[in-house]
Amino acid sequence: MMKIQAAIFDMDGLLVDSEPHWREVEIEVFRTVGLEMTEEMCKWTTGMPTDAVVRYWHERHPWNNRSLDEVNEEIIQKAFERIGLYAGPMPGVPAILDLFRERGVPMAVASASPMHLIEKVLDRLNIRSYFTLWHSATLEKRNKPWPDVYLGTARQLGVEPEWCLAFEDSGNGLKSASAAGMITVAVPADYEYDDPKFDLAAYKIPSLKTFDASALDNLEVQVSTAGSN
């Protein structure tokens, strides 16, 4: 039976419960430019790189008292501080990492966040030792939803993308992994679980807790069957 050769994980909202911290910071910082954000408004841009979030809201609610770069940097700095101090793991972590480790499947992180935040999160959650490598889309030419970070991660692992299993919680991240040609598992937040954008995924689950040994075995049977056709 053909087996998955690598498991690749997004980070924010997938491994670490960081999205509430990002939303708190966005509400706080956008208030300095006269934009009163709500939790619901923040959710509209979940999964987008921070600079894209700032451009998104500036296009819809222009301000001129602060530069876009200044707003972007303040959001990133404050979010990093809060995530590093307070963020915890998402449900199912590290059980799913134990599963792949037991099966001898190499694991990697492919994140839109910069390397220093990736490493801060891995250390805060005490899961750095699980991963063969971690890669940031900020080191690639294009960030998610482009496939660059996933292709770069597969290349560093020495595994063809079609034998990589990618876990994503956001629409943009799912587009990125799918465009790279990987087998995709979507793990959407409750508030957008039924959003059609996740139909792109090969599989969809409500939580990493539901991906157990049986789920992996069933997936590998399907992969093997597809590969033999």
PDB file of C-alpha atoms in Angstrom:
ATOM      1  CA  MET A   1       0.000   0.000   0.000  1.00  0.00           C
ATOM      2  CA  MET A   2       1.296   3.445  -0.936  1.00  0.00           C
ATOM      3  CA  LYS A   3       1.772   5.649   2.100  1.00  0.00           C
ATOM      4  CA  ILE A   4       1.789   9.335   2.846  1.00  0.00           C
ATOM      5  CA  GLN A   5       5.450  10.404   2.786  1.00  0.00           C
ATOM      6  CA  ALA A   6       5.135  13.695   4.679  1.00  0.00           C
ATOM      7  CA  ALA A   7       2.619  15.619   6.767  1.00  0.00           C
ATOM      8  CA  ILE A   8       2.712  19.404   6.496  1.00  0.00           C
ATOM      9  CA  PHE A   9       0.867  21.691   8.893  1.00  0.00           C
ATOM     10  CA  ASP A  10      -0.176  25.308   8.748  1.00  0.00           C
ATOM     11  CA  MET A  11       0.414  27.028  12.083  1.00  0.00           C
ATOM     12  CA  ASP A  12      -1.933  29.908  12.999  1.00  0.00           C
ATOM     13  CA  GLY A  13      -5.366  28.575  13.881  1.00  0.00           C
ATOM     14  CA  LEU A  14      -4.306  25.017  13.046  1.00  0.00           C
ATOM     15  CA  LEU A  15      -1.576  24.100  15.530  1.00  0.00           C
ATOM     16  CA  VAL A  16      -1.831  27.135  17.810  1.00  0.00           C
ATOM     17  CA  ASP A  17      -4.963  28.918  19.000  1.00  0.00           C
ATOM     18  CA  SER A  18      -3.659  32.282  17.847  1.00  0.00           C
ATOM     19  CA  GLU A  19      -6.598  33.722  15.914  1.00  0.00           C
ATOM     20  CA  PRO A  20      -8.291  35.311  18.964  1.00  0.00           C
ATOM     21  CA  HIS A  21      -5.043  37.151  19.728  1.00  0.00           C
ATOM     22  CA  TRP A  22      -4.728  38.406  16.147  1.00  0.00           C
ATOM     23  CA  ARG A  23      -8.322  39.668  16.276  1.00  0.00           C
ATOM     24  CA  GLU A  24      -7.796  41.469  19.597  1.00  0.00           C
ATOM     25  CA  VAL A  25      -4.723  43.220  18.237  1.00  0.00           C
ATOM     26  CA  GLU A  26      -6.363  44.157  14.937  1.00  0.00           C
ATOM     27  CA  ILE A  27      -9.299  45.746  16.775  1.00  0.00           C
ATOM     28  CA  GLU A  28      -6.885  47.684  18.990  1.00  0.00           C
ATOM     29  CA  VAL A  29      -4.553  48.898  16.226  1.00  0.00           C
ATOM     30  CA  PHE A  30      -7.190  49.726  13.610  1.00  0.00           C
ATOM     31  CA  ARG A  31      -8.903  51.896  16.219  1.00  0.00           C
ATOM     32  CA  THR A  32      -5.842  54.196  16.050  1.00  0.00           C
ATOM     33  CA  VAL A  33      -6.744  55.024  12.432  1.00  0.00           C
ATOM     34  CA  GLY A  34     -10.439  55.571  13.141  1.00  0.00           C
ATOM     35  CA  LEU A  35     -11.642  52.137  12.089  1.00  0.00           C
ATOM     36  CA  GLU A  36     -13.847  50.416  14.663  1.00  0.00           C
ATOM     37  CA  MET A  37     -13.499  46.725  13.932  1.00  0.00           C
ATOM     38  CA  THR A  38     -15.685  43.914  15.219  1.00  0.00           C
ATOM     39  CA  GLU A  39     -14.809  40.253  15.783  1.00  0.00           C
ATOM     40  CA  GLU A  40     -16.934  39.414  12.748  1.00  0.00           C
ATOM     41  CA  MET A  41     -15.038  41.877  10.540  1.00  0.00           C
ATOM     42  CA  CYS A  42     -11.743  40.359  11.640  1.00  0.00           C
ATOM     43  CA  LYS A  43     -12.957  36.911  10.643  1.00  0.00           C
ATOM     44  CA  TRP A  44     -13.471  38.095   7.052  1.00  0.00           C
ATOM     45  CA  THR A  45      -9.704  38.271   6.538  1.00  0.00           C
ATOM     46  CA  THR A  46      -8.653  35.174   8.501  1.00  0.00           C
ATOM     47  CA  GLY A  47      -5.777  33.413   6.750  1.00  0.00           C
ATOM     48  CA  MET A  48      -4.567  36.481   4.870  1.00  0.00           C
ATOM     49  CA  PRO A  49      -1.023  37.820   5.433  1.00  0.00           C
ATOM     50  CA  THR A  50      -1.062  40.844   7.739  1.00  0.00           C
ATOM     51  CA  ASP A  51       0.020  43.315   5.064  1.00  0.00           C
ATOM     52  CA  ALA A  52      -2.851  42.091   2.866  1.00  0.00           C
ATOM     53  CA  VAL A  53      -5.277  42.569   5.776  1.00  0.00           C
ATOM     54  CA  VAL A  54      -4.100  46.161   6.217  1.00  0.00           C
ATOM     55  CA  ARG A  55      -4.470  46.877   2.492  1.00  0.00           C
ATOM     56  CA  TYR A  56      -7.914  45.252   2.481  1.00  0.00           C
ATOM     57  CA  TRP A  57      -9.250  47.569   5.161  1.00  0.00           C
ATOM     58  CA  HIS A  58      -7.465  50.664   3.887  1.00  0.00           C
ATOM     59  CA  GLU A  59      -9.130  50.206   0.497  1.00  0.00           C
ATOM     60  CA  ARG A  60     -12.549  50.067   2.174  1.00  0.00           C
ATOM     61  CA  HIS A  61     -12.002  52.590   4.962  1.00  0.00           C
ATOM     62  CA  PRO A  62      -9.085  54.845   3.935  1.00  0.00           C
ATOM     63  CA  TRP A  63      -7.062  56.675   6.590  1.00  0.00           C
ATOM     64  CA  ASN A  64      -4.179  59.117   6.305  1.00  0.00           C
ATOM     65  CA  ASN A  65      -2.821  59.585   9.835  1.00  0.00           C
ATOM     66  CA  ARG A  66      -0.560  56.505   9.736  1.00  0.00           C
ATOM     67  CA  SER A  67       1.218  54.639   6.946  1.00  0.00           C
ATOM     68  CA  LEU A  68       0.136  51.146   5.977  1.00  0.00           C
ATOM     69  CA  ASP A  69       3.593  49.856   6.872  1.00  0.00           C
ATOM     70  CA  GLU A  70       3.373  51.377  10.357  1.00  0.00           C
ATOM     71  CA  VAL A  71      -0.024  49.811  11.000  1.00  0.00           C
ATOM     72  CA  ASN A  72       1.180  46.474   9.640  1.00  0.00           C
ATOM     73  CA  GLU A  73       4.273  46.457  11.847  1.00  0.00           C
ATOM     74  CA  GLU A  74       2.351  47.354  14.998  1.00  0.00           C
ATOM     75  CA  ILE A  75      -0.180  44.570  14.430  1.00  0.00           C
ATOM     76  CA  ILE A  76       2.589  42.033  13.868  1.00  0.00           C
ATOM     77  CA  GLN A  77       4.646  43.135  16.865  1.00  0.00           C
ATOM     78  CA  LYS A  78       1.727  43.149  19.310  1.00  0.00           C
ATOM     79  CA  ALA A  79       0.307  39.869  17.999  1.00  0.00           C
ATOM     80  CA  PHE A  80       3.693  38.179  18.301  1.00  0.00           C
ATOM     81  CA  GLU A  81       4.002  39.343  21.904  1.00  0.00           C
ATOM     82  CA  ARG A  82       0.568  38.058  22.892  1.00  0.00           C
ATOM     83  CA  ILE A  83       0.871  34.766  21.038  1.00  0.00           C
ATOM     84  CA  GLY A  84       4.285  34.135  22.568  1.00  0.00           C
ATOM     85  CA  LEU A  85       2.940  34.779  26.059  1.00  0.00           C
ATOM     86  CA  TYR A  86      -0.592  33.425  26.015  1.00  0.00           C
ATOM     87  CA  ALA A  87      -1.473  31.201  23.028  1.00  0.00           C
ATOM     88  CA  GLY A  88      -2.167  27.521  23.626  1.00  0.00           C
ATOM     89  CA  PRO A  89      -2.434  24.500  21.334  1.00  0.00           C
ATOM     90  CA  MET A  90      -5.487  23.749  19.251  1.00  0.00           C
ATOM     91  CA  PRO A  91      -7.481  20.638  20.246  1.00  0.00           C
ATOM     92  CA  GLY A  92      -5.788  17.467  19.016  1.00  0.00           C
ATOM     93  CA  VAL A  93      -2.237  18.772  19.330  1.00  0.00           C
ATOM     94  CA  PRO A  94       0.107  17.007  20.069  1.00  0.00           C
ATOM     95  CA  ALA A  95      -1.866  13.736  19.668  1.00  0.00           C
ATOM     96  CA  ILE A  96      -1.869  14.041  15.876  1.00  0.00           C
ATOM     97  CA  LEU A  97       1.871  14.736  15.920  1.00  0.00           C
ATOM     98  CA  ASP A  98       2.402  11.608  18.008  1.00  0.00           C
ATOM     99  CA  LEU A  99       0.451   9.638  15.402  1.00  0.00           C
ATOM    100  CA  PHE A 100       2.686  10.685  12.514  1.00  0.00           C
ATOM    101  CA  ARG A 101       5.824  10.253  14.616  1.00  0.00           C
ATOM    102  CA  GLU A 102       4.767   6.694  15.498  1.00  0.00           C
ATOM    103  CA  ARG A 103       4.210   5.977  11.811  1.00  0.00           C
ATOM    104  CA  GLY A 104       7.615   7.373  10.898  1.00  0.00           C
ATOM    105  CA  VAL A 105       6.134  10.129   8.716  1.00  0.00           C
ATOM    106  CA  PRO A 106       8.287  13.303   8.560  1.00  0.00           C
ATOM    107  CA  MET A 107       6.462  16.474   9.570  1.00  0.00           C
ATOM    108  CA  ALA A 108       6.935  20.122   8.658  1.00  0.00           C
ATOM    109  CA  VAL A 109       5.285  23.489   9.233  1.00  0.00           C
ATOM    110  CA  ALA A 110       4.406  25.723   6.268  1.00  0.00           C
ATOM    111  CA  SER A 111       3.220  29.073   7.575  1.00  0.00           C
ATOM    112  CA  ALA A 112       2.484  32.554   6.295  1.00  0.00           C
ATOM    113  CA  SER A 113       4.064  33.877   9.489  1.00  0.00           C
ATOM    114  CA  PRO A 114       7.754  34.815   9.683  1.00  0.00           C
ATOM    115  CA  MET A 115      10.326  32.348  10.969  1.00  0.00           C
ATOM    116  CA  HIS A 116      10.831  33.957  14.370  1.00  0.00           C
ATOM    117  CA  LEU A 117       7.102  33.642  15.161  1.00  0.00           C
ATOM    118  CA  ILE A 118       7.032  30.034  13.934  1.00  0.00           C
ATOM    119  CA  GLU A 119       9.918  29.192  16.240  1.00  0.00           C
ATOM    120  CA  LYS A 120       8.372  31.080  19.153  1.00  0.00           C
ATOM    121  CA  VAL A 121       5.141  29.095  18.762  1.00  0.00           C
ATOM    122  CA  LEU A 122       6.910  25.746  18.413  1.00  0.00           C
ATOM    123  CA  ASP A 123       8.813  26.446  21.610  1.00  0.00           C
ATOM    124  CA  ARG A 124       5.774  27.759  23.497  1.00  0.00           C
ATOM    125  CA  LEU A 125       3.821  24.592  22.622  1.00  0.00           C
ATOM    126  CA  ASN A 126       6.908  22.424  23.219  1.00  0.00           C
ATOM    127  CA  ILE A 127       6.498  20.709  19.841  1.00  0.00           C
ATOM    128  CA  ARG A 128       9.657  21.768  17.986  1.00  0.00           C
ATOM    129  CA  SER A 129      11.146  18.261  18.264  1.00  0.00           C
ATOM    130  CA  TYR A 130       8.333  16.746  16.208  1.00  0.00           C
ATOM    131  CA  PHE A 131       9.251  18.599  13.037  1.00  0.00           C
ATOM    132  CA  THR A 132      11.930  17.889  10.485  1.00  0.00           C
ATOM    133  CA  LEU A 133      11.743  21.523   9.370  1.00  0.00           C
ATOM    134  CA  TRP A 134       9.600  24.645   9.346  1.00  0.00           C
ATOM    135  CA  HIS A 135       9.286  27.081   6.483  1.00  0.00           C
ATOM    136  CA  SER A 136       7.894  30.594   6.156  1.00  0.00           C
ATOM    137  CA  ALA A 137       6.113  32.014   3.133  1.00  0.00           C
ATOM    138  CA  THR A 138       7.890  35.298   3.875  1.00  0.00           C
ATOM    139  CA  LEU A 139      11.041  33.630   2.518  1.00  0.00           C
ATOM    140  CA  GLU A 140       9.317  32.877  -0.783  1.00  0.00           C
ATOM    141  CA  LYS A 141       8.453  35.213  -3.634  1.00  0.00           C
ATOM    142  CA  ARG A 142       4.728  34.949  -2.939  1.00  0.00           C
ATOM    143  CA  ASN A 143       2.725  34.264   0.211  1.00  0.00           C
ATOM    144  CA  LYS A 144      -0.427  32.180   0.496  1.00  0.00           C
ATOM    145  CA  PRO A 145      -2.757  31.646  -1.440  1.00  0.00           C
ATOM    146  CA  TRP A 146       0.105  31.017  -3.880  1.00  0.00           C
ATOM    147  CA  PRO A 147       1.653  27.531  -3.582  1.00  0.00           C
ATOM    148  CA  ASP A 148       5.240  28.694  -3.066  1.00  0.00           C
ATOM    149  CA  VAL A 149       5.571  27.903   0.657  1.00  0.00           C
ATOM    150  CA  TYR A 150       4.191  24.390   0.222  1.00  0.00           C
ATOM    151  CA  LEU A 151       6.341  23.681  -2.808  1.00  0.00           C
ATOM    152  CA  GLY A 152       9.382  25.008  -0.942  1.00  0.00           C
ATOM    153  CA  THR A 153       8.597  22.847   2.076  1.00  0.00           C
ATOM    154  CA  ALA A 154       8.199  19.695  -0.042  1.00  0.00           C
ATOM    155  CA  ARG A 155      11.437  20.473  -1.839  1.00  0.00           C
ATOM    156  CA  GLN A 156      13.307  20.809   1.443  1.00  0.00           C
ATOM    157  CA  LEU A 157      11.782  17.548   2.674  1.00  0.00           C
ATOM    158  CA  GLY A 158      12.766  15.796  -0.541  1.00  0.00           C
ATOM    159  CA  VAL A 159       9.199  14.575  -1.071  1.00  0.00           C
ATOM    160  CA  GLU A 160       7.046  15.030  -4.172  1.00  0.00           C
ATOM    161  CA  PRO A 161       4.050  17.287  -3.402  1.00  0.00           C
ATOM    162  CA  GLU A 162       1.503  14.672  -4.419  1.00  0.00           C
ATOM    163  CA  TRP A 163       2.681  12.422  -1.545  1.00  0.00           C
ATOM    164  CA  CYS A 164       2.352  15.194   1.045  1.00  0.00           C
ATOM    165  CA  LEU A 165      -0.668  15.515   3.319  1.00  0.00           C
ATOM    166  CA  ALA A 166      -1.365  19.174   4.101  1.00  0.00           C
ATOM    167  CA  PHE A 167      -3.540  20.389   6.982  1.00  0.00           C
ATOM    168  CA  GLU A 168      -5.081  23.868   6.710  1.00  0.00           C
ATOM    169  CA  ASP A 169      -7.721  25.842   8.590  1.00  0.00           C
ATOM    170  CA  SER A 170      -8.156  28.802   6.207  1.00  0.00           C
ATOM    171  CA  GLY A 171      -9.415  29.234   2.674  1.00  0.00           C
ATOM    172  CA  ASN A 172      -6.250  30.955   1.490  1.00  0.00           C
ATOM    173  CA  GLY A 173      -4.065  28.265   3.020  1.00  0.00           C
ATOM    174  CA  LEU A 174      -6.189  25.552   1.430  1.00  0.00           C
ATOM    175  CA  LYS A 175      -5.790  27.201  -1.973  1.00  0.00           C
ATOM    176  CA  SER A 176      -2.030  27.283  -1.428  1.00  0.00           C
ATOM    177  CA  ALA A 177      -1.696  23.599  -0.555  1.00  0.00           C
ATOM    178  CA  SER A 178      -4.114  22.520  -3.285  1.00  0.00           C
ATOM    179  CA  ALA A 179      -2.279  24.560  -5.907  1.00  0.00           C
ATOM    180  CA  ALA A 180       0.916  22.800  -4.842  1.00  0.00           C
ATOM    181  CA  GLY A 181      -0.743  19.493  -5.738  1.00  0.00           C
ATOM    182  CA  MET A 182      -0.917  18.113  -2.203  1.00  0.00           C
ATOM    183  CA  ILE A 183      -3.564  15.948  -0.580  1.00  0.00           C
ATOM    184  CA  THR A 184      -5.457  18.448   1.543  1.00  0.00           C
ATOM    185  CA  VAL A 185      -7.301  18.201   4.846  1.00  0.00           C
ATOM    186  CA  ALA A 186      -9.358  21.246   5.804  1.00  0.00           C
ATOM    187  CA  VAL A 187      -9.954  21.925   9.496  1.00  0.00           C
ATOM    188  CA  PRO A 188     -12.223  24.998   9.429  1.00  0.00           C
ATOM    189  CA  ALA A 189     -13.308  26.974  12.465  1.00  0.00           C
ATOM    190  CA  ASP A 190     -16.874  26.356  13.627  1.00  0.00           C
ATOM    191  CA  TYR A 191     -18.145  29.679  12.306  1.00  0.00           C
ATOM    192  CA  GLU A 192     -17.160  28.854   8.722  1.00  0.00           C
ATOM    193  CA  TYR A 193     -17.224  25.062   8.663  1.00  0.00           C
ATOM    194  CA  ASP A 194     -19.939  24.951   5.972  1.00  0.00           C
ATOM    195  CA  ASP A 195     -18.384  27.658   3.785  1.00  0.00           C
ATOM    196  CA  PRO A 196     -18.142  26.379   0.183  1.00  0.00           C
ATOM    197  CA  LYS A 197     -14.513  27.528  -0.040  1.00  0.00           C
ATOM    198  CA  PHE A 198     -13.563  24.391   1.882  1.00  0.00           C
ATOM    199  CA  ASP A 199     -15.086  22.144  -0.789  1.00  0.00           C
ATOM    200  CA  LEU A 200     -11.682  22.396  -2.449  1.00  0.00           C
ATOM    201  CA  ALA A 201     -10.225  20.074   0.188  1.00  0.00           C
ATOM    202  CA  ALA A 202      -9.924  16.361  -0.386  1.00  0.00           C
ATOM    203  CA  TYR A 203     -11.103  15.850   3.197  1.00  0.00           C
ATOM    204  CA  LYS A 204     -12.745  18.082   5.800  1.00  0.00           C
ATOM    205  CA  ILE A 205     -12.776  17.500   9.553  1.00  0.00           C
ATOM    206  CA  PRO A 206     -14.115  19.600  12.451  1.00  0.00           C
ATOM    207  CA  SER A 207     -10.970  19.220  14.572  1.00  0.00           C
ATOM    208  CA  LEU A 208      -7.531  17.657  14.540  1.00  0.00           C
ATOM    209  CA  LYS A 209      -8.874  15.465  17.360  1.00  0.00           C
ATOM    210  CA  THR A 210     -10.906  13.522  14.804  1.00  0.00           C
ATOM    211  CA  PHE A 211      -7.876  12.586  12.702  1.00  0.00           C
ATOM    212  CA  ASP A 212      -6.729   9.356  14.341  1.00  0.00           C
ATOM    213  CA  ALA A 213      -4.975   6.161  13.262  1.00  0.00           C
ATOM    214  CA  SER A 214      -8.131   4.852  11.623  1.00  0.00           C
ATOM    215  CA  ALA A 215      -8.541   8.056   9.603  1.00  0.00           C
ATOM    216  CA  LEU A 216      -4.937   7.852   8.433  1.00  0.00           C
ATOM    217  CA  ASP A 217      -5.310   4.192   7.478  1.00  0.00           C
ATOM    218  CA  ASN A 218      -8.463   4.920   5.483  1.00  0.00           C
ATOM    219  CA  LEU A 219      -6.818   7.852   3.747  1.00  0.00           C
ATOM    220  CA  GLU A 220      -3.782   5.787   2.759  1.00  0.00           C
ATOM    221  CA  VAL A 221      -6.042   3.095   1.296  1.00  0.00           C
ATOM    222  CA  GLN A 222      -7.718   5.773  -0.835  1.00  0.00           C
ATOM    223  CA  VAL A 223      -4.369   7.231  -1.859  1.00  0.00           C
ATOM    224  CA  SER A 224      -3.092   3.780  -2.794  1.00  0.00           C
ATOM    225  CA  THR A 225      -6.214   3.010  -4.822  1.00  0.00           C
ATOM    226  CA  ALA A 226      -6.001   6.332  -6.652  1.00  0.00           C
ATOM    227  CA  GLY A 227      -2.297   5.823  -7.337  1.00  0.00           C
ATOM    228  CA  SER A 228      -2.884   2.438  -8.911  1.00  0.00           C
ATOM    229  CA  ASN A 229      -5.466   3.713 -11.379  1.00  0.00           C
TER     230      ASN A 229
END
